[in-house]
PDB file of C-alpha atoms in Angstrom:
ATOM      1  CA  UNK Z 133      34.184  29.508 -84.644  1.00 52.00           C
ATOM      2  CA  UNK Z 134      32.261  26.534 -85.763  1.00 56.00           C
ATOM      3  CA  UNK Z 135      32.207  24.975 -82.558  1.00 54.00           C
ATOM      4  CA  UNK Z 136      30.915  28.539 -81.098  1.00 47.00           C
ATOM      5  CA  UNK Z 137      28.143  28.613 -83.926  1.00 49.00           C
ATOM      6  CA  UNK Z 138      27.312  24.797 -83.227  1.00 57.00           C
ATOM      7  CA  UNK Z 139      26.746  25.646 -79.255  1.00 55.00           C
ATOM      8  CA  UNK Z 140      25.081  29.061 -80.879  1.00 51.00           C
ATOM      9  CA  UNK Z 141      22.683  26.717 -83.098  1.00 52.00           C
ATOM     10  CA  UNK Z 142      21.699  24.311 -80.479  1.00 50.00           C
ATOM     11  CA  UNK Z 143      21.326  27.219 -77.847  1.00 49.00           C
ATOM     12  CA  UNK Z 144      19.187  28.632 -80.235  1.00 51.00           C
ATOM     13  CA  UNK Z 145      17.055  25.497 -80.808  1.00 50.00           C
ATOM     14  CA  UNK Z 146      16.602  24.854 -77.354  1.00 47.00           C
ATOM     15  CA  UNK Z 147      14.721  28.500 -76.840  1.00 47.00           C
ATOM     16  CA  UNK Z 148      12.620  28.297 -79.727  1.00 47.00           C
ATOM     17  CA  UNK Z 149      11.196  24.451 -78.872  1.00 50.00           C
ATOM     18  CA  UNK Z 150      10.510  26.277 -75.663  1.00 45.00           C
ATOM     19  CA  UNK Z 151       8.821  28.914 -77.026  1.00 45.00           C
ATOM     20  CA  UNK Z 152       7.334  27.372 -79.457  1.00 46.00           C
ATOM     21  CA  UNK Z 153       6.171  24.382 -78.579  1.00 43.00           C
ATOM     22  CA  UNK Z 154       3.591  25.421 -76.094  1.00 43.00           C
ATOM     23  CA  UNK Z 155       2.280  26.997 -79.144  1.00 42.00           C
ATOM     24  CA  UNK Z 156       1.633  24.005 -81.232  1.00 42.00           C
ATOM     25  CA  UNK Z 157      -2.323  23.675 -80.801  1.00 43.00           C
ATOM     26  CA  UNK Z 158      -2.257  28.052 -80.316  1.00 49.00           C
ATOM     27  CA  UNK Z 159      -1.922  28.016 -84.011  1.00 61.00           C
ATOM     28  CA  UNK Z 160      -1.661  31.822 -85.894  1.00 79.00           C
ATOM     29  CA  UNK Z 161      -4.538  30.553 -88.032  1.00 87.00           C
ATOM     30  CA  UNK Z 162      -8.005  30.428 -87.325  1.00 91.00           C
ATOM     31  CA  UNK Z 163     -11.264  28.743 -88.643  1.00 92.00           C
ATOM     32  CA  UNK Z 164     -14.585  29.779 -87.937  1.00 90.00           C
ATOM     33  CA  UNK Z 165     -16.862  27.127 -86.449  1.00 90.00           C
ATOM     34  CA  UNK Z 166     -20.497  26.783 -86.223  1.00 91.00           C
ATOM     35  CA  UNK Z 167     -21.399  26.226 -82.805  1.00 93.00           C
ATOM     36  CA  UNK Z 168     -23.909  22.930 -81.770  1.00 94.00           C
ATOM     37  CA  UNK Z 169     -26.789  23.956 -79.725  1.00 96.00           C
ATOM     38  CA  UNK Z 170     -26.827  22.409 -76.572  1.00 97.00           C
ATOM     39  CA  UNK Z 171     -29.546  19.612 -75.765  1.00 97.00           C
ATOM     40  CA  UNK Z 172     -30.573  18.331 -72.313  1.00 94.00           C
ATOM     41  CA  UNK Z 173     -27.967  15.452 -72.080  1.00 96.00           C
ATOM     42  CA  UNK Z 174     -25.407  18.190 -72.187  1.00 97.00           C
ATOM     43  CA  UNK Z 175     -26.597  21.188 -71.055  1.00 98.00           C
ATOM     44  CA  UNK Z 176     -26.223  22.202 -67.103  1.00 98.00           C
ATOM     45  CA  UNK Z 177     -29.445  24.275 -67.085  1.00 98.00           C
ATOM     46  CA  UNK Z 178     -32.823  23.917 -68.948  1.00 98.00           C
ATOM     47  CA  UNK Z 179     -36.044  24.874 -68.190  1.00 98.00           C
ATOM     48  CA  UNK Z 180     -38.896  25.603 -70.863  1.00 98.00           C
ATOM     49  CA  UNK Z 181     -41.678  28.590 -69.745  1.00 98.00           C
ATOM     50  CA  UNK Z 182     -44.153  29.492 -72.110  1.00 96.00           C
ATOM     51  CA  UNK Z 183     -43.171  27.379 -75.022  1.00 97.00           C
ATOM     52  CA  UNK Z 184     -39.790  28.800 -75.258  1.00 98.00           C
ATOM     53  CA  UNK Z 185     -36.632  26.615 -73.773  1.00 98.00           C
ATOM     54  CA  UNK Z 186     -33.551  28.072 -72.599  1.00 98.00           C
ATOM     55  CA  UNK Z 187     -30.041  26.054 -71.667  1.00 98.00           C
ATOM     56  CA  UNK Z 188     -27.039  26.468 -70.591  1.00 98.00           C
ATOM     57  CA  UNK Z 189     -23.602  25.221 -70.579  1.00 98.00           C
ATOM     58  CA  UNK Z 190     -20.256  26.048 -69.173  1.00 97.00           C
ATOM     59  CA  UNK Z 191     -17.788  25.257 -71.357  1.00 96.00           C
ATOM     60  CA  UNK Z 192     -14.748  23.208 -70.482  1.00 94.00           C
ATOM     61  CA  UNK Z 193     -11.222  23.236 -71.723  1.00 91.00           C
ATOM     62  CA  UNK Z 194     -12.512  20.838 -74.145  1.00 93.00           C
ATOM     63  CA  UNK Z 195     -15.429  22.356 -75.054  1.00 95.00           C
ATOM     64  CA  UNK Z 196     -13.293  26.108 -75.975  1.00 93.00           C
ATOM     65  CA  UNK Z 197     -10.741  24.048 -77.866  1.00 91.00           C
ATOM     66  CA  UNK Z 198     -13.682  22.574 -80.251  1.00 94.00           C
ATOM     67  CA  UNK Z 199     -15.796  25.923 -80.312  1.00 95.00           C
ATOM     68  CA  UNK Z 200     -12.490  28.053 -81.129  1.00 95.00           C
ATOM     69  CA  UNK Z 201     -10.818  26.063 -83.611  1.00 93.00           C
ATOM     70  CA  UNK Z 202      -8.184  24.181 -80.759  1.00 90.00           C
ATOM     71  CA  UNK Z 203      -7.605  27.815 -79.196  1.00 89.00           C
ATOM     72  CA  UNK Z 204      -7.956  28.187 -74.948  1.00 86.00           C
ATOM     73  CA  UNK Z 205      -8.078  30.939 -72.662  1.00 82.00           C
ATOM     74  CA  UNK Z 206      -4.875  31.822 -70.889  1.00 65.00           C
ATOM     75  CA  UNK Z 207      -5.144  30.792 -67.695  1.00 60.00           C
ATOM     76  CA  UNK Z 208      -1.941  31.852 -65.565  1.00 56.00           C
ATOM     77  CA  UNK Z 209      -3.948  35.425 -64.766  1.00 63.00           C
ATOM     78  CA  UNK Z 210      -7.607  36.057 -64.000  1.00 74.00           C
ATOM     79  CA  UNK Z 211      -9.423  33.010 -65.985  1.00 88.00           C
ATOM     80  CA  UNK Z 212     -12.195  33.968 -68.443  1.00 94.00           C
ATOM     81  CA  UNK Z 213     -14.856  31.848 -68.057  1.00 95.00           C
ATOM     82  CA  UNK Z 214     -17.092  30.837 -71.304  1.00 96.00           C
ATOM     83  CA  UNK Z 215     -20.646  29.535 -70.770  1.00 98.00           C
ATOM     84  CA  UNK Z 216     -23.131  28.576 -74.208  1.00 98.00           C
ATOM     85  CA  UNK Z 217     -26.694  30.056 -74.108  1.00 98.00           C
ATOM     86  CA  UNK Z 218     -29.155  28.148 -76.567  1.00 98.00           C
ATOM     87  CA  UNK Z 219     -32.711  29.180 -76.739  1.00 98.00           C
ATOM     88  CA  UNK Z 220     -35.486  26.979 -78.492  1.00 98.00           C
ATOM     89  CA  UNK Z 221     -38.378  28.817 -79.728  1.00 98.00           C
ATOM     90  CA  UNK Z 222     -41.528  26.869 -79.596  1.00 97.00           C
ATOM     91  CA  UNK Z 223     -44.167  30.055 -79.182  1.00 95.00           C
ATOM     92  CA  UNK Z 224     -45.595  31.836 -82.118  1.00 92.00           C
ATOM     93  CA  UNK Z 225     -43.317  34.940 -81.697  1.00 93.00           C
ATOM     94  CA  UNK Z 226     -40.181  35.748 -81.752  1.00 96.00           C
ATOM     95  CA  UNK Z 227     -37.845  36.184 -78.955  1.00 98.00           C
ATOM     96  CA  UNK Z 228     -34.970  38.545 -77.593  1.00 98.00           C
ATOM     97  CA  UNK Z 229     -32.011  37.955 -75.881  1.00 97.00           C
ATOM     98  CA  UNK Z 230     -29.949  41.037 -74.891  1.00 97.00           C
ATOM     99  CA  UNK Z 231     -26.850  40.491 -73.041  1.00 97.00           C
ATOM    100  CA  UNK Z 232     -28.643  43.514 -70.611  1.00 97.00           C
ATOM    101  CA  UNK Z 233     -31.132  41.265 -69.682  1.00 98.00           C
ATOM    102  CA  UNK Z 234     -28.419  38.126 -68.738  1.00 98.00           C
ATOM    103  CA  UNK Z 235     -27.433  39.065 -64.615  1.00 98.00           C
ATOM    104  CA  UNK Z 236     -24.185  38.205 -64.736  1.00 98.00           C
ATOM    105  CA  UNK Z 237     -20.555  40.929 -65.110  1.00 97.00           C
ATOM    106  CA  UNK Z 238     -20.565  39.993 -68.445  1.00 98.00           C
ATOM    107  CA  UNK Z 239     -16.990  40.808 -70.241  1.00 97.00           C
ATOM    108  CA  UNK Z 240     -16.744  42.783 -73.570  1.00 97.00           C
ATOM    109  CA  UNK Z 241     -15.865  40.905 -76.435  1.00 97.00           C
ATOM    110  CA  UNK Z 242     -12.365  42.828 -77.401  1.00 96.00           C
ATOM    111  CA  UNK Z 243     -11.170  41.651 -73.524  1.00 94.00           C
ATOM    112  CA  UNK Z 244     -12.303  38.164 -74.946  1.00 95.00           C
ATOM    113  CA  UNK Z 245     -10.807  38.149 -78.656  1.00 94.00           C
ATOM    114  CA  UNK Z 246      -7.760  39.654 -77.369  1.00 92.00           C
ATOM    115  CA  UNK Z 247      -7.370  36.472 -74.695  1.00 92.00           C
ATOM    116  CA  UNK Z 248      -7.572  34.345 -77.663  1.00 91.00           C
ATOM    117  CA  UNK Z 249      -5.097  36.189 -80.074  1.00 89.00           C
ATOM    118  CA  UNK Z 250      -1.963  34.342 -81.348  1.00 83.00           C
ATOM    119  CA  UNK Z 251       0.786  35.966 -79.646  1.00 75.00           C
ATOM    120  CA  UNK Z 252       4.171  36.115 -81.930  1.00 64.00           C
ATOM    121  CA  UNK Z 253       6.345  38.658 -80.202  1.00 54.00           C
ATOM    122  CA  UNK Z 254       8.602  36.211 -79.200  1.00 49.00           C
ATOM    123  CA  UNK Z 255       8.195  33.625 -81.013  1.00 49.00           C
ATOM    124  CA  UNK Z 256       9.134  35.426 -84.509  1.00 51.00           C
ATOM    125  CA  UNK Z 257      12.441  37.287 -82.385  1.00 51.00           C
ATOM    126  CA  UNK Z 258      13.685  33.979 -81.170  1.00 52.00           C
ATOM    127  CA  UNK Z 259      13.130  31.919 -84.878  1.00 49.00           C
ATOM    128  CA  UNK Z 260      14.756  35.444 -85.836  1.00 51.00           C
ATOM    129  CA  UNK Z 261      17.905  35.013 -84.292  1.00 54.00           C
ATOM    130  CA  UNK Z 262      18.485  31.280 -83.706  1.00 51.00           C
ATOM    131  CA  UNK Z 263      16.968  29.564 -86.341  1.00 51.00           C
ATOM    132  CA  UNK Z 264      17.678  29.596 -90.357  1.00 51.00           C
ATOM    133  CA  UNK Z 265      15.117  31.325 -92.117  1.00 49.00           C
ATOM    134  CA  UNK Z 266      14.113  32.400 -89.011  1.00 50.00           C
ATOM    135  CA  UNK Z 267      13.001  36.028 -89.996  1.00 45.00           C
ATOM    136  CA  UNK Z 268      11.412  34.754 -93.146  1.00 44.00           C
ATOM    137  CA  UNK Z 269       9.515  32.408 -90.764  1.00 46.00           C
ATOM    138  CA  UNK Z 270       8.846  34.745 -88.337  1.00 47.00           C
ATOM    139  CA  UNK Z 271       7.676  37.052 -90.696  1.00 44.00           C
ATOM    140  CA  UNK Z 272       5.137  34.202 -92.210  1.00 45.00           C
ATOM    141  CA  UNK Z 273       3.987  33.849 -88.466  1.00 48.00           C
ATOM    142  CA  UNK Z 274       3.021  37.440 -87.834  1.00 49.00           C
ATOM    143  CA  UNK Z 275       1.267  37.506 -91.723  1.00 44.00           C
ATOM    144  CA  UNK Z 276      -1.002  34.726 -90.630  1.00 49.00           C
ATOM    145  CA  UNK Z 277      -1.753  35.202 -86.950  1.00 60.00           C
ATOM    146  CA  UNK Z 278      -2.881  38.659 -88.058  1.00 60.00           C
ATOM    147  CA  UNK Z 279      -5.421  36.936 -90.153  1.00 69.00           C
ATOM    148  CA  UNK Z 280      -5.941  34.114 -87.392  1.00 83.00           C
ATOM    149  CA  UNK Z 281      -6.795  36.976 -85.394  1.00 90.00           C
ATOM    150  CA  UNK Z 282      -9.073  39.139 -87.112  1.00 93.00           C
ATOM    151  CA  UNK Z 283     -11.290  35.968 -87.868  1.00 93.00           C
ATOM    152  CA  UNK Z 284     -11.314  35.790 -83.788  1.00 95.00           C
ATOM    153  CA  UNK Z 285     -12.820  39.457 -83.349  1.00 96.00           C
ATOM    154  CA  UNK Z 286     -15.035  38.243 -86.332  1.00 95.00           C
ATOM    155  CA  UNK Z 287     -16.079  35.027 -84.491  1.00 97.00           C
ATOM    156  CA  UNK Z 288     -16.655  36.791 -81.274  1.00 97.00           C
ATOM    157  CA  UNK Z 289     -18.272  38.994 -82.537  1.00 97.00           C
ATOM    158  CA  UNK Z 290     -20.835  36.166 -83.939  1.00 96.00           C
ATOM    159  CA  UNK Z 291     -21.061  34.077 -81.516  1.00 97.00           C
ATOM    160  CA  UNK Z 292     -21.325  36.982 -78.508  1.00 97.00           C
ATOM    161  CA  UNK Z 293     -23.632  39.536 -80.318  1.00 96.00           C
ATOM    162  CA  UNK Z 294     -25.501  42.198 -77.831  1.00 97.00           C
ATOM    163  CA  UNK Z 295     -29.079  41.204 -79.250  1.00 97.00           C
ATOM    164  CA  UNK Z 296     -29.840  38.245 -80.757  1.00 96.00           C
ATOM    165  CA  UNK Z 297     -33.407  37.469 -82.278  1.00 97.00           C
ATOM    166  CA  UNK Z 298     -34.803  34.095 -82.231  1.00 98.00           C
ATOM    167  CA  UNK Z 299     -38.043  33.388 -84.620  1.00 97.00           C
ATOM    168  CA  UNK Z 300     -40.673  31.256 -83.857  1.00 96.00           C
ATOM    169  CA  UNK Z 301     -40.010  27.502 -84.135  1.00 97.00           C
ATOM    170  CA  UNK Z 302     -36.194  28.882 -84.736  1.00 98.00           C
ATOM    171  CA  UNK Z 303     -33.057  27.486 -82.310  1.00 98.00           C
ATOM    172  CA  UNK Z 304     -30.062  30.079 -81.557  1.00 97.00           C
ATOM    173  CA  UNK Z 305     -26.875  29.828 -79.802  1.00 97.00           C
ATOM    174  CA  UNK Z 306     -24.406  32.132 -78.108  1.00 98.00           C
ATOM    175  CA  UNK Z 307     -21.772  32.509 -76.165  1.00 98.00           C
ATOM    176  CA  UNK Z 308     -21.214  35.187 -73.277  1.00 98.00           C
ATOM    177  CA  UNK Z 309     -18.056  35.487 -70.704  1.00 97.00           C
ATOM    178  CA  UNK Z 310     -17.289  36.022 -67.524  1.00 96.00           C
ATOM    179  CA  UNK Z 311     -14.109  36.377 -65.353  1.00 92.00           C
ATOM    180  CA  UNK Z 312     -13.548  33.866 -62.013  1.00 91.00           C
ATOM    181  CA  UNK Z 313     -14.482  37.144 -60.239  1.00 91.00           C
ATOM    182  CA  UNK Z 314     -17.474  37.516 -61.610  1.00 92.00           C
ATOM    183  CA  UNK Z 315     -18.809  33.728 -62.185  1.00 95.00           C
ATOM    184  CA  UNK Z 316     -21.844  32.791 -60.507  1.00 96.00           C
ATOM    185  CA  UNK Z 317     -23.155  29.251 -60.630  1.00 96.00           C
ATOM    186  CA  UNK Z 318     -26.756  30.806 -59.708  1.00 98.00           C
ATOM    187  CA  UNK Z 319     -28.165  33.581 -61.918  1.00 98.00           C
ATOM    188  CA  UNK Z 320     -31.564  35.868 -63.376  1.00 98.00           C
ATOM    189  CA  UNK Z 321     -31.568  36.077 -66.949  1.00 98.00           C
ATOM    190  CA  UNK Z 322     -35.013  37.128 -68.884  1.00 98.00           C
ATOM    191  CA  UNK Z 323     -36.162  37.198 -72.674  1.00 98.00           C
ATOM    192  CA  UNK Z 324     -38.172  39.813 -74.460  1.00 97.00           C
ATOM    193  CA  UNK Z 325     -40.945  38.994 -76.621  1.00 96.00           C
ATOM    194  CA  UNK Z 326     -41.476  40.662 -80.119  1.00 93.00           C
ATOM    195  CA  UNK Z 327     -44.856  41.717 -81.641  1.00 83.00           C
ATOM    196  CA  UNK Z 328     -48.131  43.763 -80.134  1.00 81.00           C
ATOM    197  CA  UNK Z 329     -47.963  41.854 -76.498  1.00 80.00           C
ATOM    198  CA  UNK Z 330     -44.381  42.173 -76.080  1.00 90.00           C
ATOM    199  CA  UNK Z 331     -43.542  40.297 -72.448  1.00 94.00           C
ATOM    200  CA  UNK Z 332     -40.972  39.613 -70.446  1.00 97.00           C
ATOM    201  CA  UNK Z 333     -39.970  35.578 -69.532  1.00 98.00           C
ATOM    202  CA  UNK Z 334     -37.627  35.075 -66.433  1.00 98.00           C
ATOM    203  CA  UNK Z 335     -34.938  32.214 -65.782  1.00 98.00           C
ATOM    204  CA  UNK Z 336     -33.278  31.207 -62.748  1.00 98.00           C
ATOM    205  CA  UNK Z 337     -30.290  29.474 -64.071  1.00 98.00           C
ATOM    206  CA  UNK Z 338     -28.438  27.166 -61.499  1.00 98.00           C
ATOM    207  CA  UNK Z 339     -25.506  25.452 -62.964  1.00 96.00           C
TER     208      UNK Z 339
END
């Protein structure tokens, strides 16, 4: 019987490395970040019309690890594609940027948060069974990535708002997604001026 539980016990610790351990910078928690607006050495895109500059950036592995707190897309099915949107408002009014207004098959941000959710299914079943302590530690796992993920939907939700406003002399960043489907190195996007000559100021972003 020992023997059996010793095979048992290093059966068991075998399946959890390998569940686990791909996990090890997919962490159940999650801190909010404040994204870096993007400059000219590092920006793809930039071109400045009427006083007000817009960049843009698609974001590496790299880049998403940093911006979502070590967390990465999966990418065994159809790869979501970040890209980083800063606009620098030199004019005297404020600007708009709707996501309607950016040309591009722009995903919705639950198909994004939900990409980046902590996944403990298996993980907590296998500690479960195999390891000691195993449902108190998969139990501690679910508690947190729960938390880890509803500060995801938060930060999406931030960082990939429908509207954002950007005053005058004011710099804002944001993020918007695509899928490999839908990428397009070449696209129209347009802001919308505020105040009694409200205008419209065009981009063509090439990456």
């Amino acid at each position: 019987m020992s023997k059996f539980f010793n095979i048992k016990y290093v059966f068991g610790l075998v399946l959890v490395g390998a569940v686990l351990l791909p996990s090890c910078a997919f962490r159940p928690t999650y801190n909010r970040k404040t994204m870096t607006g993007l400059n000219s050495s590092n920006a793809h895109f930039a071109e400045t019309k009427e006083d007000v500059t817009v960049l843009v950036r698609k974001l590496t592995i790299e880049d998403c690890k940093d911006v979502f707190d070590g967390r990465n897309f999966d990418r065994s099915n159809n790869e979501i594609i970040p890209m980083q949107v800063t606009v620098r408002n030199n004019s005297n009014n404020s600007v708009l940027l709707k996501k309607k207004n950016i040309i591009l098959p722009l995903l919705d941000n639950e198909t994004v948060s939900n990409a980046l959710h902590y996944k403990t299914g298996a993980r907590s079943v296998a500690s479960a069974l195999f390891l000691p302590g195993g449902l108190v530690t998969g139990i501690v796992y679910g508690v947190m990535s729960k938390g880890g993920n509803a500060n995801v939907d938060q930060d999406i939700e931030r960082k990939s708002s429908d509207v954002i406003t950007v005053d005058a002399g004011d710099s804002v960043s944001a993020l918007i997604f695509v899928d490999e489907d839908g990428y397009r190195s070449r696209f129209n996007m347009s802001l919308k001026t505020t105040g009694s000559a409200k205008r419209t100021i065009d981009y063509k972003v090439a990456l």
